């Protein structure tokens, strides 16, 4: 039996079915000779007197609850409960009880229902087994232990929260906090930290209302300064009272609104103290606190929206070019925070907010702000623009198209965005990346509206490609301009903005190519016309001379996206411009290195092989196969060669079939030879029937052939007749003059030919005459 002592509280069930505390002491289990049994002994901590001596009965049901409670009935209406400070102590005593009764310690109750249902039905409830010690300096440790123990039990947490709500317990604790600080009682301050943190983790809005009131909130922050895990206390109150300054960019006349703003900031600060590193697991512990902050923000935004004059004056000052720079910066920071709070609104309220902002001219203000030299102003204006784009890209597009009716190209809002993206001075292009994402959202056809009598997609894309696209691709055109200095272009210093080795320039070009790739996928018609008219793919592939692999990969992805559409116009454009050449060169320069560039280019050719894009297969094999002939670690290039040979053989067979069909057509029109042909056909029908391969007229240009055949006139020479050979086959035998034989020249005048049904005859009169003399169904000849 365990002889270790564990702290425990002993409760007994009173006549009114309420639990009363009998005392607190140390518990152990030991064998008592007098009782001839193992007993549970609880002795007082203060004087060592015996509080409880209970024999462990073999047939009495004991129940473990919530990991820290053990409950049983000594006799009728006499329940006993032990509340342990430490779950480990509860587990140790429970193992002793189960050992005496011969039960598995993993069970929650030692007797089954069939063993004693009456006793189990009368098992006393322990849901109210929470009793707060008196709020005094010497009981702080006991109070802290209580809060630590109840956190594992939802029922006990609920009971403790109800007790705290109905009493002024929290205010008494905060009074003791001042006493401990005055006395420099570090142990008491550490216990208060545990207690206040435990109250916060009870996750109850009524408790938050008490703790975050103007009277209590700074004392709560003070208690959180004394973390036992820290050697020195933090200075949270000093930061809130001295460092943090509340700035009213515009006078706020409503005192309730001002108080709500102060409270929300401080509560958010407390939340960040408890969870400095966000975690989805710990966040659930303070879900009610998060909701408290959320509803505070909703209330703040709603109160500001009710004041139309306030928002109008803020936007008016933002648009006013005479506004002081510091004032404008503060106004912009306020507006960013205001838009951030607006994300907490319900959809209907958010609609009303952003509609109001657009009517008040927020986009006109942002266009001015984004063109300013102040870096912080630009970044903040971009953040506000992001809120608007996320809410409704259509509203932005409508504004831009209305603006385009009267404005110059350079003054258009989209062109201002593109200009800011291109001119970003950040070495990592953080601002350009954000703006590129926003531009992509505006160009995404999936969120464009299509309604009767109005098509936002076509209107906006027509506008963009006509008046904005040239600004977007300007860096590509300037970098690949024919007027550039070739040596400086390829080998110039990295500081040279036009050099392909300049990291910032290359990163910008990569961003632009990624957006163009997105356009190829989603703007099939508009981007196709632009690429073909501007020879844009050639310009993009010129960037593969850069030493930066990520730019080369961007160019390969752009070309891969075009080929992935399987558009024959793109394919002909690539073939005509020999645009695989820079890709093949990059592959060969990369050598045997197994990297992303190697994989991307192989995947490009593999896609062409798998999809059997005939025109590209032929072009690649005819132009570049010698460069790939020795590559054996993948079968892609040999597979391309096989596809090419198969298609070539198929085309040769088709040409032979076309020759045969034309010759037989000629023979069938000769009335003098029809009877002999019918007889031979009847003979062949009873032996074998071989069908000719189908005709195909959908061949690539490089396979086009022409067959020149001279057809004799009806009133001129006689047509060659078919004569059977000894092998049963038919051969051509001329019955005309030698001149006619020369006139109908073929690869071989005695070649085998096939007779097939040819329904598409243009001469209808001849067909009618043939129908009278020929069988209903023309059989096939095996030639």
XYZ file of C-alpha atoms in Angstrom:
783
model
C 0.000 0.000 0.000
C 1.127 3.545 -0.668
C 2.494 5.376 2.293
C 3.104 8.681 0.512
C 1.055 11.585 1.821
C -0.966 13.742 -0.611
C -2.903 16.907 0.087
C -6.666 16.417 -0.059
C -9.909 18.023 1.035
C -12.566 15.884 2.675
C -16.238 16.585 1.959
C -19.340 14.950 3.436
C -22.884 15.087 2.095
C -25.229 16.993 4.405
C -28.914 16.336 4.986
C -29.845 19.080 2.483
C -27.850 17.183 -0.157
C -25.171 19.855 -0.211
C -21.505 19.129 0.304
C -19.750 20.450 3.347
C -15.990 20.562 3.858
C -14.892 18.401 6.783
C -11.319 19.547 6.601
C -8.065 19.539 4.628
C -5.073 17.381 5.279
C -2.740 14.692 4.041
C -4.093 11.308 2.856
C -2.494 7.909 2.809
C -3.614 4.288 2.616
C -2.368 1.709 5.119
C -3.369 -1.600 6.728
C -5.076 -1.226 10.126
C -4.649 -4.333 12.284
C -7.629 -3.540 14.466
C -10.000 -3.326 11.469
C -8.291 -6.152 9.605
C -8.449 -4.075 6.441
C -6.756 -1.405 4.344
C -8.038 2.049 5.293
C -7.882 5.590 3.907
C -6.437 7.973 6.500
C -6.595 11.768 6.340
C -4.727 13.768 8.978
C -4.950 17.518 9.517
C -2.005 19.600 8.313
C -2.214 21.951 11.278
C -2.294 19.617 14.301
C -2.028 16.119 12.838
C -5.433 15.072 14.139
C -7.321 12.351 12.311
C -9.984 13.845 10.019
C -11.044 10.641 8.236
C -10.507 6.941 8.729
C -12.441 4.916 6.141
C -12.191 1.208 5.561
C -11.970 0.203 1.880
C -14.894 -2.163 1.530
C -14.559 -4.912 -1.085
C -18.122 -4.509 -2.405
C -18.731 -0.746 -2.063
C -18.700 1.119 -5.423
C -16.028 3.820 -5.559
C -16.120 6.338 -8.394
C -13.319 8.508 -9.790
C -14.439 11.791 -11.346
C -12.635 14.501 -13.284
C -9.234 13.042 -12.412
C -9.108 14.673 -8.946
C -12.204 13.361 -7.138
C -12.997 10.011 -5.469
C -16.594 9.561 -4.260
C -18.339 6.745 -2.374
C -21.126 6.129 0.158
C -20.296 4.900 3.661
C -23.952 4.105 4.330
C -27.380 5.392 3.293
C -27.397 9.204 2.807
C -23.800 9.432 3.991
C -21.608 10.318 1.011
C -17.895 11.024 1.223
C -15.755 12.803 -1.364
C -12.026 13.377 -1.548
C -10.822 16.318 -3.628
C -7.136 16.000 -4.483
C -4.842 18.891 -5.189
C -2.737 16.818 -7.577
C -4.161 14.331 -10.130
C -1.131 12.109 -9.490
C -2.140 11.763 -5.841
C -5.694 10.879 -6.831
C -4.392 8.243 -9.211
C -2.201 6.682 -6.506
C -5.050 6.308 -3.991
C -7.363 5.026 -6.738
C -4.860 2.274 -7.562
C -4.859 1.232 -3.877
C -8.687 1.034 -3.836
C -8.760 -1.000 -7.054
C -6.096 -3.347 -5.676
C -8.202 -4.102 -2.599
C -11.321 -4.720 -4.721
C -9.431 -6.629 -7.411
C -10.309 -4.165 -10.202
C -8.412 -2.688 -13.114
C -7.193 0.842 -12.174
C -8.203 2.139 -15.623
C -11.922 1.903 -14.747
C -13.830 4.949 -13.529
C -16.070 2.963 -11.174
C -15.119 -0.167 -9.238
C -18.481 -1.970 -9.259
C -20.704 -2.723 -12.254
C -24.336 -1.612 -12.315
C -25.527 -5.175 -11.818
C -23.464 -5.458 -8.640
C -25.249 -2.655 -6.839
C -27.676 -0.569 -8.876
C -29.428 0.889 -5.851
C -26.173 2.126 -4.429
C -25.085 3.605 -7.753
C -28.380 5.397 -8.254
C -27.878 6.991 -4.868
C -24.283 7.946 -5.603
C -24.019 11.600 -4.481
C -23.431 14.313 -7.071
C -20.129 16.188 -6.832
C -20.883 18.973 -9.305
C -21.015 21.548 -6.518
C -17.802 20.401 -4.824
C -16.039 23.772 -5.051
C -15.457 26.004 -2.067
C -13.422 29.180 -2.256
C -11.159 29.877 0.708
C -11.455 33.266 2.364
C -9.713 35.972 0.361
C -6.767 36.719 2.656
C -3.053 37.123 2.245
C -2.170 33.830 3.945
C -4.671 31.827 1.791
C -3.309 32.957 -1.606
C -1.405 29.704 -2.106
C -4.512 27.646 -1.366
C -6.571 29.788 -3.774
C -3.917 29.406 -6.484
C -3.917 25.613 -6.007
C -7.708 25.578 -6.334
C -7.608 27.417 -9.672
C -4.924 25.058 -10.917
C -6.966 21.974 -9.984
C -10.331 23.056 -11.419
C -9.023 23.833 -14.922
C -9.114 20.132 -15.819
C -12.816 19.833 -14.961
C -15.427 21.761 -16.994
C -18.064 21.222 -14.276
C -15.855 22.587 -11.514
C -14.768 25.493 -13.712
C -18.410 26.394 -14.242
C -19.144 26.192 -10.510
C -16.134 28.317 -9.611
C -17.051 30.941 -12.226
C -20.579 31.224 -10.781
C -19.157 31.796 -7.311
C -16.825 34.531 -8.574
C -19.631 36.273 -10.467
C -21.868 36.523 -7.408
C -19.255 37.894 -5.030
C -16.735 40.753 -5.012
C -13.966 38.185 -4.847
C -11.978 39.608 -7.794
C -11.943 43.120 -6.329
C -10.751 41.724 -2.970
C -7.932 39.886 -4.752
C -6.851 43.115 -6.458
C -6.812 44.887 -3.101
C -4.480 42.195 -1.767
C -2.330 42.791 -4.879
C -1.655 46.354 -3.711
C -0.783 45.071 -0.237
C 1.678 42.531 -1.673
C 3.329 45.157 -3.854
C 3.704 47.532 -0.919
C 5.163 44.748 1.230
C 7.213 43.413 -1.737
C 5.753 40.001 -1.021
C 7.081 38.192 -4.106
C 5.546 34.835 -3.174
C 2.112 36.416 -2.810
C 2.536 38.260 -6.136
C 3.454 34.989 -7.872
C 0.327 33.358 -6.450
C -1.778 36.310 -7.613
C -0.358 35.862 -11.118
C -1.572 32.241 -11.072
C -4.966 33.258 -9.693
C -5.634 36.054 -12.230
C -4.451 33.879 -15.092
C -6.710 31.093 -13.806
C -9.692 33.472 -13.735
C -8.981 34.477 -17.338
C -8.861 30.815 -18.341
C -12.320 30.294 -16.863
C -13.383 31.933 -20.150
C -16.476 33.734 -18.848
C -17.727 37.033 -20.274
C -19.252 38.284 -16.937
C -15.826 37.864 -15.302
C -14.196 39.790 -18.167
C -16.660 42.627 -17.663
C -15.458 42.932 -14.064
C -11.739 42.540 -14.784
C -11.651 44.874 -17.805
C -13.574 47.723 -16.236
C -11.738 51.028 -15.858
C -11.512 50.353 -12.109
C -9.789 46.956 -12.361
C -8.012 46.532 -15.707
C -4.685 48.150 -14.772
C -4.469 46.058 -11.587
C -5.131 42.929 -13.657
C -2.258 43.935 -15.948
C -0.126 44.494 -12.830
C -0.802 40.963 -11.554
C 0.295 39.539 -14.905
C 3.671 41.264 -14.527
C 4.760 38.833 -11.789
C 5.195 35.609 -13.718
C 6.884 32.975 -11.476
C 8.847 31.770 -14.504
C 10.644 35.140 -14.769
C 13.461 36.353 -12.566
C 12.353 39.969 -12.919
C 8.798 41.299 -13.265
C 7.687 42.869 -16.541
C 6.634 46.507 -16.865
C 3.337 46.226 -18.683
C 1.656 49.085 -16.800
C 4.544 51.422 -17.510
C 4.248 50.665 -21.222
C 0.477 51.276 -21.264
C 0.592 54.491 -19.265
C 3.799 56.115 -20.553
C 4.746 54.660 -23.933
C 1.306 54.218 -25.462
C -0.292 57.491 -26.520
C -3.835 57.729 -27.778
C -3.908 60.018 -30.810
C -7.145 61.512 -32.031
C -6.516 62.272 -35.689
C -9.982 63.765 -35.669
C -11.724 64.859 -32.466
C -13.943 62.093 -31.021
C -16.792 63.716 -29.169
C -18.460 60.519 -27.951
C -16.914 59.612 -24.551
C -18.358 56.101 -24.723
C -16.612 55.506 -28.040
C -13.323 56.794 -26.624
C -13.621 54.512 -23.571
C -14.404 51.515 -25.797
C -11.294 52.181 -27.911
C -9.094 52.337 -24.789
C -10.567 49.128 -23.397
C -10.181 47.211 -26.660
C -6.526 48.131 -26.978
C -5.738 47.094 -23.407
C -7.657 43.818 -23.629
C -5.834 42.989 -26.856
C -2.596 43.733 -25.024
C -3.559 41.311 -22.237
C -4.395 38.673 -24.831
C -0.950 39.110 -26.381
C 0.678 38.824 -22.941
C -0.966 35.461 -22.348
C -0.245 34.181 -25.875
C 2.797 35.992 -27.309
C 3.119 33.261 -29.972
C -0.236 32.448 -31.618
C -1.286 28.819 -31.350
C -4.537 27.300 -32.552
C -4.468 24.904 -29.600
C -3.987 27.521 -26.886
C -6.281 30.000 -28.635
C -9.274 27.818 -27.751
C -8.505 28.324 -24.059
C -9.412 31.996 -24.443
C -12.089 31.786 -27.122
C -14.440 33.980 -25.076
C -11.727 36.606 -24.653
C -11.232 36.603 -28.421
C -14.968 37.056 -28.883
C -14.924 39.890 -26.336
C -12.350 41.746 -28.451
C -14.268 40.914 -31.629
C -17.538 42.409 -30.396
C -15.729 45.480 -29.071
C -14.341 46.117 -32.554
C -17.768 45.651 -34.116
C -19.187 48.182 -31.704
C -16.411 50.694 -32.456
C -16.925 50.447 -36.232
C -20.686 50.731 -35.868
C -20.360 53.849 -33.733
C -17.996 55.460 -36.263
C -20.304 54.618 -39.143
C -23.135 56.430 -37.443
C -21.084 59.630 -37.680
C -21.064 60.473 -41.424
C -19.294 63.783 -40.921
C -16.322 62.099 -39.242
C -15.488 59.815 -42.196
C -16.117 62.569 -44.740
C -13.640 64.897 -43.021
C -10.993 62.166 -42.747
C -11.135 61.381 -46.480
C -11.259 65.055 -47.410
C -8.026 65.683 -45.517
C -6.391 62.634 -47.080
C -7.157 63.969 -50.581
C -6.075 67.513 -49.739
C -2.505 67.995 -51.003
C -1.951 70.834 -48.536
C -2.429 68.532 -45.518
C 0.663 68.279 -43.337
C 2.649 65.086 -43.995
C 2.586 63.941 -40.370
C -1.136 64.641 -40.155
C -1.773 62.708 -43.379
C 0.283 59.778 -42.094
C -1.692 59.651 -38.856
C -4.989 59.852 -40.726
C -3.902 56.999 -42.971
C -2.833 54.821 -40.038
C -6.207 55.423 -38.420
C -8.001 54.511 -41.620
C -6.006 51.302 -41.966
C -6.918 50.272 -38.419
C -10.517 51.204 -39.085
C -10.596 48.977 -42.201
C -8.972 46.203 -40.182
C -11.742 46.433 -37.595
C -14.303 46.326 -40.387
C -13.287 42.734 -41.162
C -15.175 41.724 -38.017
C -18.488 43.032 -39.363
C -21.308 40.886 -40.619
C -21.648 40.820 -44.453
C -24.592 43.223 -44.483
C -22.816 45.782 -42.285
C -19.608 45.369 -44.280
C -21.505 46.059 -47.520
C -22.868 49.283 -46.066
C -19.418 50.343 -44.844
C -17.500 49.825 -48.099
C -20.292 51.273 -50.212
C -20.125 54.401 -48.064
C -16.325 54.573 -48.380
C -16.446 54.274 -52.163
C -19.107 56.954 -52.383
C -16.949 59.240 -50.246
C -14.073 58.812 -52.722
C -11.623 56.525 -50.964
C -10.136 55.215 -54.242
C -9.362 58.734 -55.448
C -7.595 59.351 -52.153
C -5.623 56.107 -52.422
C -4.478 56.978 -55.951
C -2.961 60.189 -54.629
C -1.421 58.509 -51.592
C 0.165 55.659 -53.549
C 1.941 58.164 -55.815
C 3.669 59.913 -52.910
C 7.329 59.483 -52.031
C 6.709 58.590 -48.373
C 7.395 54.846 -48.079
C 5.157 54.342 -45.030
C 2.282 56.153 -46.735
C 2.631 53.935 -49.814
C 2.658 50.726 -47.779
C -0.338 51.778 -45.679
C -2.319 52.886 -48.736
C -1.565 49.507 -50.350
C -2.889 47.714 -47.254
C -6.135 49.710 -47.393
C -6.414 48.975 -51.125
C -5.995 45.268 -50.302
C -8.995 45.429 -47.948
C -11.104 46.929 -50.736
C -9.991 44.399 -53.362
C -10.630 41.519 -50.983
C -14.108 42.823 -50.270
C -15.256 43.583 -53.824
C -12.993 43.478 -56.910
C -16.014 44.402 -59.046
C -16.379 47.767 -57.322
C -12.737 48.538 -58.111
C -13.184 47.537 -61.752
C -16.293 49.681 -62.125
C -14.445 52.694 -60.689
C -11.471 52.129 -63.007
C -13.598 51.869 -66.160
C -15.602 54.975 -65.259
C -12.353 56.805 -64.615
C -10.997 55.740 -68.025
C -13.740 57.573 -69.904
C -12.157 60.956 -69.237
C -8.681 60.305 -67.819
C -5.303 59.967 -69.498
C -3.572 56.596 -69.496
C -0.856 57.678 -67.044
C -3.455 58.912 -64.560
C -5.547 55.735 -64.502
C -5.670 53.985 -61.143
C -4.539 50.614 -62.551
C -1.559 52.244 -64.250
C -0.655 53.959 -60.989
C -0.674 50.539 -59.313
C 1.515 49.086 -62.092
C 3.905 52.021 -61.865
C 4.280 51.582 -58.096
C 4.919 47.890 -58.613
C 7.629 48.509 -61.208
C 9.316 51.311 -59.261
C 9.411 49.486 -55.903
C 12.729 50.297 -54.229
C 12.607 47.409 -51.758
C 15.437 44.966 -52.626
C 13.067 42.060 -51.909
C 10.178 43.758 -53.778
C 7.753 43.247 -50.891
C 5.465 46.023 -52.093
C 5.593 44.806 -55.706
C 4.607 41.297 -54.654
C 1.583 42.638 -52.759
C 0.499 44.816 -55.667
C 0.952 41.936 -58.125
C -1.377 39.802 -56.016
C -3.990 42.551 -55.988
C -3.673 43.038 -59.745
C -4.150 39.307 -60.245
C -7.369 39.452 -58.208
C -8.668 42.232 -60.441
C -7.785 40.220 -63.572
C -9.311 36.989 -62.300
C -12.284 36.217 -64.550
C -13.746 33.863 -61.953
C -14.879 36.796 -59.820
C -16.130 38.921 -62.709
C -19.854 39.455 -63.094
C -21.871 38.418 -66.139
C -25.373 39.902 -66.144
C -27.905 40.581 -68.912
C -26.978 43.547 -71.141
C -23.642 43.888 -69.367
C -20.496 41.762 -69.390
C -17.891 42.964 -66.928
C -15.374 40.414 -68.177
C -15.167 41.584 -71.791
C -15.409 45.284 -70.942
C -12.689 45.245 -68.309
C -10.323 43.003 -70.271
C -10.731 45.137 -73.387
C -9.898 48.173 -71.295
C -6.908 46.529 -69.605
C -5.268 45.178 -72.754
C -5.852 48.402 -74.650
C -4.733 50.917 -72.029
C -2.728 49.140 -69.326
C -0.960 46.031 -70.631
C 1.792 48.019 -72.363
C 2.811 49.462 -68.995
C 2.937 46.014 -67.425
C 5.265 44.507 -70.040
C 7.403 47.648 -70.404
C 10.253 46.230 -68.241
C 10.418 43.111 -70.442
C 10.500 45.166 -73.646
C 13.130 47.566 -72.336
C 15.344 44.760 -71.015
C 15.183 42.878 -74.324
C 15.300 45.931 -76.577
C 17.362 45.672 -79.771
C 18.993 49.022 -78.931
C 20.588 47.649 -75.754
C 24.325 47.193 -75.308
C 24.694 43.396 -75.648
C 27.823 43.158 -73.508
C 26.412 45.374 -70.779
C 23.106 43.487 -71.033
C 24.649 40.087 -70.323
C 27.846 40.803 -68.415
C 27.324 44.253 -66.929
C 27.612 44.893 -63.183
C 24.771 43.709 -60.976
C 24.010 47.323 -60.059
C 22.966 48.020 -63.653
C 19.154 47.974 -63.688
C 19.048 46.818 -67.331
C 21.426 43.931 -66.737
C 19.947 40.440 -66.602
C 22.153 39.699 -63.594
C 20.649 42.462 -61.440
C 18.698 40.586 -58.770
C 16.007 43.220 -58.224
C 15.374 43.594 -61.965
C 15.260 39.837 -62.457
C 12.835 39.385 -59.580
C 10.534 42.047 -61.061
C 10.676 40.396 -64.481
C 9.826 37.053 -62.884
C 6.774 38.591 -61.198
C 5.581 40.055 -64.487
C 6.032 36.743 -66.314
C 4.073 34.936 -63.600
C 1.192 37.373 -64.105
C 1.390 36.901 -67.878
C 1.263 33.128 -67.331
C -1.890 33.638 -65.284
C -3.349 35.681 -68.162
C -2.550 32.946 -70.700
C -4.541 30.510 -68.607
C -7.563 32.762 -67.985
C -7.659 35.349 -70.823
C -7.419 33.019 -73.805
C -8.549 35.399 -76.529
C -7.133 38.742 -75.356
C -3.684 37.529 -74.333
C -3.340 35.431 -77.503
C -3.796 38.460 -79.727
C -1.360 40.420 -77.606
C 1.340 37.725 -77.642
C 1.096 37.191 -81.416
C 1.013 40.879 -82.273
C 3.874 41.859 -79.954
C 5.965 38.690 -80.471
C 5.930 38.521 -76.688
C 7.080 34.915 -76.266
C 10.307 35.650 -78.123
C 10.993 38.567 -75.771
C 10.300 36.429 -72.713
C 12.576 33.624 -73.934
C 15.401 36.123 -74.439
C 15.448 36.462 -70.650
C 16.733 32.872 -70.421
C 20.235 34.285 -70.885
C 20.139 35.376 -67.232
C 22.297 33.635 -64.646
C 19.304 33.477 -62.274
C 17.596 30.114 -62.641
C 14.262 31.271 -61.196
C 13.859 33.719 -64.100
C 14.644 30.970 -66.626
C 12.043 28.765 -64.946
C 9.473 31.549 -65.185
C 10.073 31.782 -68.940
C 9.757 27.992 -69.317
C 6.490 27.999 -67.341
C 5.137 30.751 -69.576
C 5.862 28.730 -72.708
C 4.566 25.540 -71.081
C 1.262 27.246 -70.288
C 0.880 28.322 -73.914
C 1.608 24.822 -75.221
C -0.750 23.365 -72.607
C -3.684 25.074 -74.305
C -3.018 22.952 -77.440
C -3.897 25.932 -79.603
C -2.649 25.461 -83.167
C -2.126 29.205 -83.570
C 0.353 29.144 -80.701
C 2.017 26.040 -82.153
C 2.482 27.615 -85.592
C 3.791 30.785 -83.969
C 6.377 28.766 -82.017
C 7.417 26.748 -85.080
C 7.663 29.751 -87.370
C 9.789 31.664 -84.883
C 11.937 28.639 -83.981
C 11.193 29.469 -80.336
C 12.297 26.103 -78.968
C 15.888 27.092 -79.695
C 16.526 29.083 -76.446
C 14.832 26.329 -74.408
C 17.028 23.631 -75.934
C 20.127 25.795 -75.414
C 19.258 26.288 -71.753
C 18.763 22.525 -71.383
C 22.133 21.758 -72.960
C 23.940 24.428 -70.919
C 22.430 22.974 -67.741
C 24.136 19.721 -68.667
C 23.682 16.675 -66.462
C 22.669 18.648 -63.370
C 19.462 17.206 -61.938
C 17.602 20.326 -60.837
C 14.292 22.133 -61.324
C 15.349 23.534 -64.685
C 16.174 20.074 -65.985
C 12.857 18.678 -64.743
C 10.794 21.598 -66.075
C 12.190 21.349 -69.599
C 11.864 17.560 -69.710
C 8.271 17.866 -68.492
C 7.595 20.331 -71.315
C 8.779 17.870 -73.970
C 7.118 14.947 -72.196
C 3.791 16.768 -72.326
C 4.183 17.281 -76.072
C 4.959 13.565 -76.484
C 2.086 12.305 -74.312
C -0.463 14.632 -75.907
C 1.017 13.849 -79.336
C 0.929 17.436 -80.583
C 1.899 16.427 -84.119
C 3.134 19.734 -85.455
C 5.436 20.280 -82.472
C 6.618 16.666 -82.437
C 7.699 16.942 -86.071
C 9.354 20.318 -85.517
C 11.326 19.146 -82.469
C 12.521 15.908 -84.084
C 13.482 17.549 -87.369
C 15.258 20.516 -85.772
C 16.670 19.308 -82.445
C 16.778 15.511 -82.289
C 20.540 15.377 -82.820
C 20.967 17.448 -79.636
C 18.879 14.934 -77.649
C 19.989 11.730 -79.351
C 22.470 10.703 -76.649
C 20.162 11.412 -73.694
C 19.105 8.071 -72.242
C 18.272 8.753 -68.571
C 14.740 9.594 -69.746
C 12.871 8.090 -72.694
C 11.120 11.360 -73.594
C 13.222 12.240 -76.619
C 13.325 8.715 -78.022
C 9.574 8.663 -77.515
C 9.270 11.836 -79.588
C 11.278 10.169 -82.347
C 8.992 7.120 -82.235
C 5.885 9.313 -82.435
C 7.406 11.130 -85.386
C 8.221 7.895 -87.242
C 4.779 6.448 -86.558
C 3.084 9.536 -87.930
C 5.368 9.536 -90.938
C 4.512 5.896 -91.718
C 0.836 6.611 -91.299
C 1.021 9.509 -93.733
C 2.833 7.374 -96.284
C 0.100 4.752 -96.029
C -2.536 7.434 -96.453
C -0.862 8.688 -99.612
C -0.813 5.179 -101.055
C -4.489 4.750 -100.264
C -5.295 8.051 -101.930
C -3.530 6.940 -105.124
C -5.460 3.666 -105.145
C -8.801 5.338 -104.558
C -8.285 7.802 -107.367
C -7.283 5.138 -109.861
C -10.199 2.874 -109.028
C -12.550 5.827 -109.342
C -11.326 6.281 -112.852
C -11.871 2.626 -113.711
C -15.396 2.567 -112.324
C -16.430 5.333 -114.708
C -15.609 3.304 -117.773
C -18.891 1.710 -118.889
C -17.151 -0.720 -121.227
C -15.286 -2.415 -118.391
C -18.052 -2.650 -115.834
C -19.281 -6.173 -116.659
C -15.848 -7.676 -116.248
C -15.313 -5.742 -113.057
C -18.647 -7.019 -111.668
C -17.705 -10.590 -112.335
C -14.364 -10.208 -110.704
C -15.966 -8.453 -107.761
C -18.395 -11.329 -107.306
C -15.485 -13.726 -107.261
C -13.581 -11.725 -104.686
C -16.656 -11.273 -102.506
C -16.789 -15.016 -101.948
C -13.143 -15.202 -100.923
C -12.172 -12.288 -98.743
C -13.239 -8.794 -97.972
C -10.574 -6.291 -96.976
C -11.533 -2.773 -96.056
C -9.377 0.138 -97.001
C -8.165 2.441 -94.187
C -10.238 5.572 -93.648
C -9.274 8.803 -95.258
C -7.941 11.597 -93.070
C -7.880 15.182 -94.221
C -6.671 16.684 -90.944
C -2.932 16.478 -91.514
C -0.286 19.016 -90.457
C 1.105 21.311 -93.080
C 4.499 19.598 -93.225
C 2.821 16.349 -94.291
C 0.733 17.888 -97.121
C 1.200 16.196 -100.465
C -0.464 16.517 -103.796
C -1.347 13.810 -106.298
C -1.448 14.844 -109.907
C -3.566 12.477 -111.941
C -4.775 13.065 -115.443
C -8.254 11.722 -116.052
C -9.071 10.641 -119.632
C -12.004 12.170 -121.369
C -15.138 10.106 -121.834
C -15.153 10.469 -125.628
C -11.411 9.957 -125.983
C -9.167 7.110 -125.014
C -10.406 3.853 -123.585
C -9.763 3.200 -119.933
C -7.370 0.480 -118.781
C -9.142 -2.719 -117.792
C -8.470 -4.977 -114.847
C -7.029 -8.375 -115.639
C -6.596 -11.175 -113.172
C -3.174 -12.600 -112.578
C -2.361 -16.175 -111.809
C -2.286 -15.334 -108.090
C -5.888 -14.123 -108.149
C -4.958 -10.443 -107.882
C -5.938 -7.697 -110.354
C -3.470 -5.693 -112.331
C -3.885 -2.737 -114.690
C -3.846 -3.658 -118.380
C -4.135 -0.842 -120.885
C -6.458 -1.259 -123.840
C -5.785 2.213 -125.192
C -3.054 3.557 -127.352
C 0.472 3.917 -126.035
C -0.041 7.644 -125.824
C -2.852 7.224 -123.339
C -0.685 4.942 -121.270
C 1.928 7.635 -121.005
C -0.705 10.187 -120.249
C -1.904 8.352 -117.130
C 1.463 8.032 -115.439
C 1.703 6.298 -112.061
C 4.527 5.155 -109.798
C 4.026 1.671 -111.246
C 1.561 0.874 -114.003
C 1.112 -2.642 -112.662
C 0.705 -1.713 -108.966
C -2.078 -3.314 -106.931
C -5.117 -1.076 -106.410
C -8.289 -1.368 -104.341
C -11.899 -0.853 -105.402
C -14.011 0.936 -102.751
C -17.308 2.690 -102.533
C -16.801 6.426 -103.160
C -20.177 8.093 -102.467
C -19.118 11.716 -102.793
C -19.153 11.867 -106.580
C -19.783 15.290 -108.014
C -21.173 13.944 -111.286
C -24.733 12.983 -110.273
C -25.833 11.929 -113.758
C -23.059 9.376 -114.084
C -23.956 8.003 -110.626
C -27.539 7.439 -111.688
C -26.447 5.531 -114.797
C -24.053 3.414 -112.755
C -26.772 2.584 -110.233
C -28.804 0.956 -113.002
C -26.034 -1.418 -114.002
C -24.112 -2.007 -110.749
C -25.181 -4.053 -107.694
C -27.035 -2.357 -104.839
C -23.998 -2.639 -102.552
C -20.546 -2.467 -104.054
C -18.244 -5.072 -102.572
C -14.603 -4.366 -101.774
C -11.671 -5.819 -103.666
C -8.542 -7.106 -102.014
C -5.843 -5.650 -104.192
